[in-house]
CSV table of N, CA and C in Angstrom, one decimal:
chain,number,residue,atom,x,y,z
A,1,UNK,N,0.8,-1.2,0.0
A,1,UNK,CA,0.0,0.0,0.0
A,1,UNK,C,0.9,1.2,0.0
A,2,UNK,N,0.5,2.2,-0.8
A,2,UNK,CA,1.3,3.4,-0.9
A,2,UNK,C,1.1,4.3,0.4
A,3,UNK,N,2.2,5.0,0.7
A,3,UNK,CA,2.2,5.9,1.8
A,3,UNK,C,1.5,7.2,1.4
A,4,UNK,N,0.8,7.8,2.3
A,4,UNK,CA,0.2,9.1,2.1
A,4,UNK,C,1.1,10.1,2.8
A,5,UNK,N,1.8,10.9,2.0
A,5,UNK,CA,2.7,11.9,2.5
A,5,UNK,C,2.2,13.3,2.4
A,6,UNK,N,2.5,14.1,3.2
A,6,UNK,CA,2.2,15.5,3.1
A,6,UNK,C,3.4,16.4,2.9
A,7,UNK,N,3.3,17.4,2.1
A,7,UNK,CA,4.4,18.3,1.8
A,7,UNK,C,4.1,19.7,2.2
A,8,UNK,N,5.1,20.4,2.7
A,8,UNK,CA,4.8,21.8,3.1
A,8,UNK,C,4.6,22.7,1.9
A,9,UNK,N,3.9,23.8,2.2
A,9,UNK,CA,3.6,24.7,1.1
A,9,UNK,C,4.9,25.3,0.5
A,10,UNK,N,5.9,25.5,1.4
A,10,UNK,CA,7.2,26.0,0.9
A,10,UNK,C,7.9,25.0,-0.1
A,11,UNK,N,7.8,23.7,0.2
A,11,UNK,CA,8.3,22.6,-0.7
A,11,UNK,C,7.6,22.7,-2.0
A,12,UNK,N,6.2,22.8,-2.0
A,12,UNK,CA,5.4,22.8,-3.2
A,12,UNK,C,5.8,24.0,-4.0
A,13,UNK,N,6.0,25.1,-3.4
A,13,UNK,CA,6.4,26.4,-4.1
A,13,UNK,C,7.8,26.2,-4.7
A,14,UNK,N,8.7,25.6,-4.0
A,14,UNK,CA,10.0,25.4,-4.5
A,14,UNK,C,10.0,24.5,-5.7
A,15,UNK,N,9.3,23.4,-5.7
A,15,UNK,CA,9.2,22.5,-6.8
A,15,UNK,C,8.6,23.2,-8.0
A,16,UNK,N,7.5,23.9,-7.8
A,16,UNK,CA,6.8,24.7,-8.8
A,16,UNK,C,7.8,25.7,-9.5
A,17,UNK,N,8.5,26.4,-8.7
A,17,UNK,CA,9.5,27.4,-9.2
A,17,UNK,C,10.6,26.7,-10.0
A,18,UNK,N,11.0,25.5,-9.6
A,18,UNK,CA,12.1,24.8,-10.3
A,18,UNK,C,11.5,24.3,-11.7
A,19,UNK,N,10.3,23.9,-11.7
A,19,UNK,CA,9.7,23.5,-13.0
A,19,UNK,C,9.5,24.7,-13.9
A,20,UNK,N,9.0,25.8,-13.4
A,20,UNK,CA,8.8,27.0,-14.2
A,20,UNK,C,10.2,27.6,-14.7
A,21,UNK,N,11.2,27.3,-14.0
A,21,UNK,CA,12.5,27.8,-14.4
A,21,UNK,C,13.2,26.9,-15.4
A,22,UNK,N,12.5,25.8,-15.8
A,22,UNK,CA,13.1,25.0,-16.9
A,22,UNK,C,13.4,23.5,-16.5
A,23,UNK,N,13.3,23.1,-15.3
A,23,UNK,CA,13.5,21.8,-14.9
A,23,UNK,C,12.4,20.9,-15.5
A,24,UNK,N,12.8,19.7,-15.8
A,24,UNK,CA,11.8,18.8,-16.4
A,24,UNK,C,11.0,18.1,-15.4
A,25,UNK,N,9.7,17.7,-15.8
A,25,UNK,CA,8.8,17.0,-14.8
A,25,UNK,C,9.5,15.7,-14.4
A,26,UNK,N,10.1,15.0,-15.4
A,26,UNK,CA,10.7,13.7,-15.1
A,26,UNK,C,11.8,13.9,-14.1
A,27,UNK,N,12.7,14.9,-14.3
A,27,UNK,CA,13.8,15.1,-13.4
A,27,UNK,C,13.4,15.4,-12.0
A,28,UNK,N,12.4,16.3,-11.9
A,28,UNK,CA,11.9,16.7,-10.6
A,28,UNK,C,11.2,15.6,-9.8
A,29,UNK,N,10.4,14.8,-10.6
A,29,UNK,CA,9.7,13.7,-10.0
A,29,UNK,C,10.6,12.7,-9.5
A,30,UNK,N,11.7,12.4,-10.2
A,30,UNK,CA,12.6,11.4,-9.8
A,30,UNK,C,13.5,11.8,-8.6
A,31,UNK,N,13.9,13.1,-8.7
A,31,UNK,CA,14.7,13.6,-7.6
A,31,UNK,C,14.0,13.7,-6.3
A,32,UNK,N,12.7,14.1,-6.3
A,32,UNK,CA,12.0,14.3,-5.1
A,32,UNK,C,11.0,13.1,-4.7
A,33,UNK,N,11.0,12.1,-5.6
A,33,UNK,CA,10.2,10.9,-5.4
A,33,UNK,C,8.7,11.2,-5.3
A,34,UNK,N,8.3,12.0,-6.2
A,34,UNK,CA,6.8,12.4,-6.3
A,34,UNK,C,6.4,12.2,-7.7
A,35,UNK,N,5.1,12.1,-7.9
A,35,UNK,CA,4.5,11.9,-9.3
A,35,UNK,C,4.6,13.2,-10.1
A,36,UNK,N,4.7,13.0,-11.4
A,36,UNK,CA,4.7,14.1,-12.3
A,36,UNK,C,3.3,14.8,-12.3
A,37,UNK,N,2.2,14.1,-12.1
A,37,UNK,CA,0.9,14.7,-12.1
A,37,UNK,C,0.8,15.6,-10.9
A,38,UNK,N,1.4,15.2,-9.7
A,38,UNK,CA,1.3,16.0,-8.5
A,38,UNK,C,2.1,17.3,-8.8
A,39,UNK,N,3.2,17.3,-9.5
A,39,UNK,CA,3.9,18.5,-9.8
A,39,UNK,C,3.0,19.4,-10.7
A,40,UNK,N,2.4,18.8,-11.6
A,40,UNK,CA,1.5,19.6,-12.5
A,40,UNK,C,0.4,20.3,-11.7
A,41,UNK,N,-0.2,19.6,-10.7
A,41,UNK,CA,-1.2,20.2,-9.9
A,41,UNK,C,-0.6,21.3,-9.1
A,42,UNK,N,0.6,21.1,-8.5
A,42,UNK,CA,1.2,22.2,-7.7
A,42,UNK,C,1.5,23.4,-8.5
A,43,UNK,N,2.0,23.2,-9.7
A,43,UNK,CA,2.3,24.3,-10.6
A,43,UNK,C,1.1,25.1,-11.0
A,44,UNK,N,0.0,24.4,-11.3
A,44,UNK,CA,-1.3,25.1,-11.6
A,44,UNK,C,-1.7,25.9,-10.4
A,45,UNK,N,-1.6,25.3,-9.2
A,45,UNK,CA,-2.0,26.1,-8.0
A,45,UNK,C,-1.1,27.3,-7.7
A,46,UNK,N,0.2,27.0,-8.0
A,46,UNK,CA,1.2,28.1,-7.8
A,46,UNK,C,0.9,29.3,-8.7
A,47,UNK,N,0.6,29.0,-10.0
A,47,UNK,CA,0.3,30.0,-10.9
A,47,UNK,C,-1.0,30.8,-10.6
A,48,UNK,N,-1.9,30.1,-10.0
A,48,UNK,CA,-3.2,30.7,-9.7
A,48,UNK,C,-3.2,31.4,-8.4
A,49,UNK,N,-2.1,31.2,-7.6
A,49,UNK,CA,-2.0,31.9,-6.3
A,49,UNK,C,-2.7,31.1,-5.2
A,50,UNK,N,-3.1,29.8,-5.5
A,50,UNK,CA,-3.8,29.0,-4.5
A,50,UNK,C,-2.8,28.5,-3.4
A,51,UNK,N,-1.5,28.3,-3.8
A,51,UNK,CA,-0.6,27.9,-2.7
A,51,UNK,C,-0.5,29.0,-1.6
A,52,UNK,N,-0.6,30.2,-2.0
A,52,UNK,CA,-0.6,31.3,-1.0
A,52,UNK,C,-1.8,31.2,-0.1
A,53,UNK,N,-3.0,30.8,-0.6
A,53,UNK,CA,-4.2,30.6,0.1
A,53,UNK,C,-4.0,29.4,1.1
A,54,UNK,N,-3.3,28.3,0.6
A,54,UNK,CA,-3.0,27.1,1.4
A,54,UNK,C,-2.1,27.5,2.6
A,55,UNK,N,-1.1,28.4,2.3
A,55,UNK,CA,-0.2,28.8,3.4
A,55,UNK,C,-1.0,29.6,4.4
A,56,UNK,N,-1.9,30.5,4.0
A,56,UNK,CA,-2.7,31.3,4.9
A,56,UNK,C,-3.6,30.4,5.8
A,57,UNK,N,-4.2,29.4,5.2
A,57,UNK,CA,-5.0,28.5,5.9
A,57,UNK,C,-4.2,27.7,6.9
A,58,UNK,N,-3.0,27.3,6.5
A,58,UNK,CA,-2.2,26.5,7.4
A,58,UNK,C,-1.8,27.4,8.6
A,59,UNK,N,-1.5,28.6,8.4
A,59,UNK,CA,-1.1,29.5,9.5
A,59,UNK,C,-2.3,29.7,10.4
A,60,UNK,N,-3.5,29.9,9.8
A,60,UNK,CA,-4.7,30.1,10.6
A,60,UNK,C,-4.9,28.9,11.5
A,61,UNK,N,-4.8,27.7,10.9
A,61,UNK,CA,-5.0,26.4,11.7
A,61,UNK,C,-3.9,26.3,12.8
A,62,UNK,N,-2.7,26.7,12.5
A,62,UNK,CA,-1.7,26.6,13.5
A,62,UNK,C,-2.0,27.6,14.7
A,63,UNK,N,-2.4,28.8,14.4
A,63,UNK,CA,-2.8,29.7,15.4
A,63,UNK,C,-3.9,29.2,16.3
A,64,UNK,N,-4.9,28.6,15.6
A,64,UNK,CA,-6.1,28.1,16.3
A,64,UNK,C,-5.6,26.9,17.2
A,65,UNK,N,-4.8,26.0,16.7
A,65,UNK,CA,-4.4,24.9,17.5
A,65,UNK,C,-3.5,25.4,18.7
A,66,UNK,N,-2.8,26.4,18.6
A,66,UNK,CA,-2.0,27.0,19.6
A,66,UNK,C,-2.8,27.5,20.8
A,67,UNK,N,-4.0,27.9,20.5
A,67,UNK,CA,-4.9,28.5,21.5
A,67,UNK,C,-5.7,27.4,22.2
A,68,UNK,N,-5.7,26.2,21.7
A,68,UNK,CA,-6.5,25.1,22.3
A,68,UNK,C,-5.8,24.6,23.6
A,69,UNK,N,-6.6,24.2,24.6
A,69,UNK,CA,-5.9,23.7,25.8
A,69,UNK,C,-5.3,22.3,25.5
A,70,UNK,N,-4.3,22.0,26.2
A,70,UNK,CA,-3.6,20.7,25.9
A,70,UNK,C,-4.6,19.5,26.1
A,71,UNK,N,-4.4,18.5,25.2
A,71,UNK,CA,-5.3,17.4,25.2
A,71,UNK,C,-5.0,16.5,26.4
A,72,UNK,N,-6.0,15.9,27.0
A,72,UNK,CA,-5.8,15.0,28.1
A,72,UNK,C,-5.7,13.5,27.6
A,73,UNK,N,-5.8,13.4,26.3
A,73,UNK,CA,-5.7,12.0,25.7
A,73,UNK,C,-6.8,11.1,26.1
A,74,UNK,N,-6.6,9.9,26.3
A,74,UNK,CA,-7.6,8.9,26.6
A,74,UNK,C,-7.7,8.7,28.1
A,75,UNK,N,-6.9,9.3,28.9
A,75,UNK,CA,-7.0,9.2,30.4
A,75,UNK,C,-8.0,10.2,30.9
A,76,UNK,N,-8.4,10.0,32.2
A,76,UNK,CA,-9.3,10.9,32.8
A,76,UNK,C,-10.7,10.3,32.7
A,77,UNK,N,-11.7,11.1,33.2
A,77,UNK,CA,-13.1,10.6,33.2
A,77,UNK,C,-13.7,10.9,31.8
A,78,UNK,N,-14.4,10.0,31.3
A,78,UNK,CA,-15.1,10.1,30.1
A,78,UNK,C,-16.5,9.9,30.4
A,79,UNK,N,-17.4,10.8,30.0
A,79,UNK,CA,-18.8,10.7,30.4
A,79,UNK,C,-19.4,9.5,29.7
A,80,UNK,N,-18.9,9.0,28.5
A,80,UNK,CA,-19.5,7.9,27.8
A,80,UNK,C,-19.0,6.6,28.2
A,81,UNK,N,-18.0,6.6,29.1
A,81,UNK,CA,-17.4,5.3,29.5
A,81,UNK,C,-18.3,4.7,30.6
A,82,UNK,N,-18.3,3.4,30.7
A,82,UNK,CA,-19.1,2.7,31.7
A,82,UNK,C,-18.1,2.0,32.6
A,83,UNK,N,-18.4,1.9,33.8
A,83,UNK,CA,-17.5,1.1,34.7
A,83,UNK,C,-18.2,-0.2,35.0
A,84,UNK,N,-17.4,-1.2,35.0
A,84,UNK,CA,-17.9,-2.6,35.2
A,84,UNK,C,-17.4,-3.1,36.5
């Protein structure tokens, strides 16, 4: 089964810029171990300015998560748990 990887907006922007500056899809895909179609998608988003929107959304999410109280995980009292 293939691994699902996530890439930072900065990495996507870097790969897009490398492609637009003349690097081949094949060379970039091989060097970074990513599909050529994924690079095409990133380049389209980069040219449309959507990567900037993704970066803003990621920053907003990070700010929101920083304001959340720390998680207590699975320990502690859970109202839905039953005691036997």
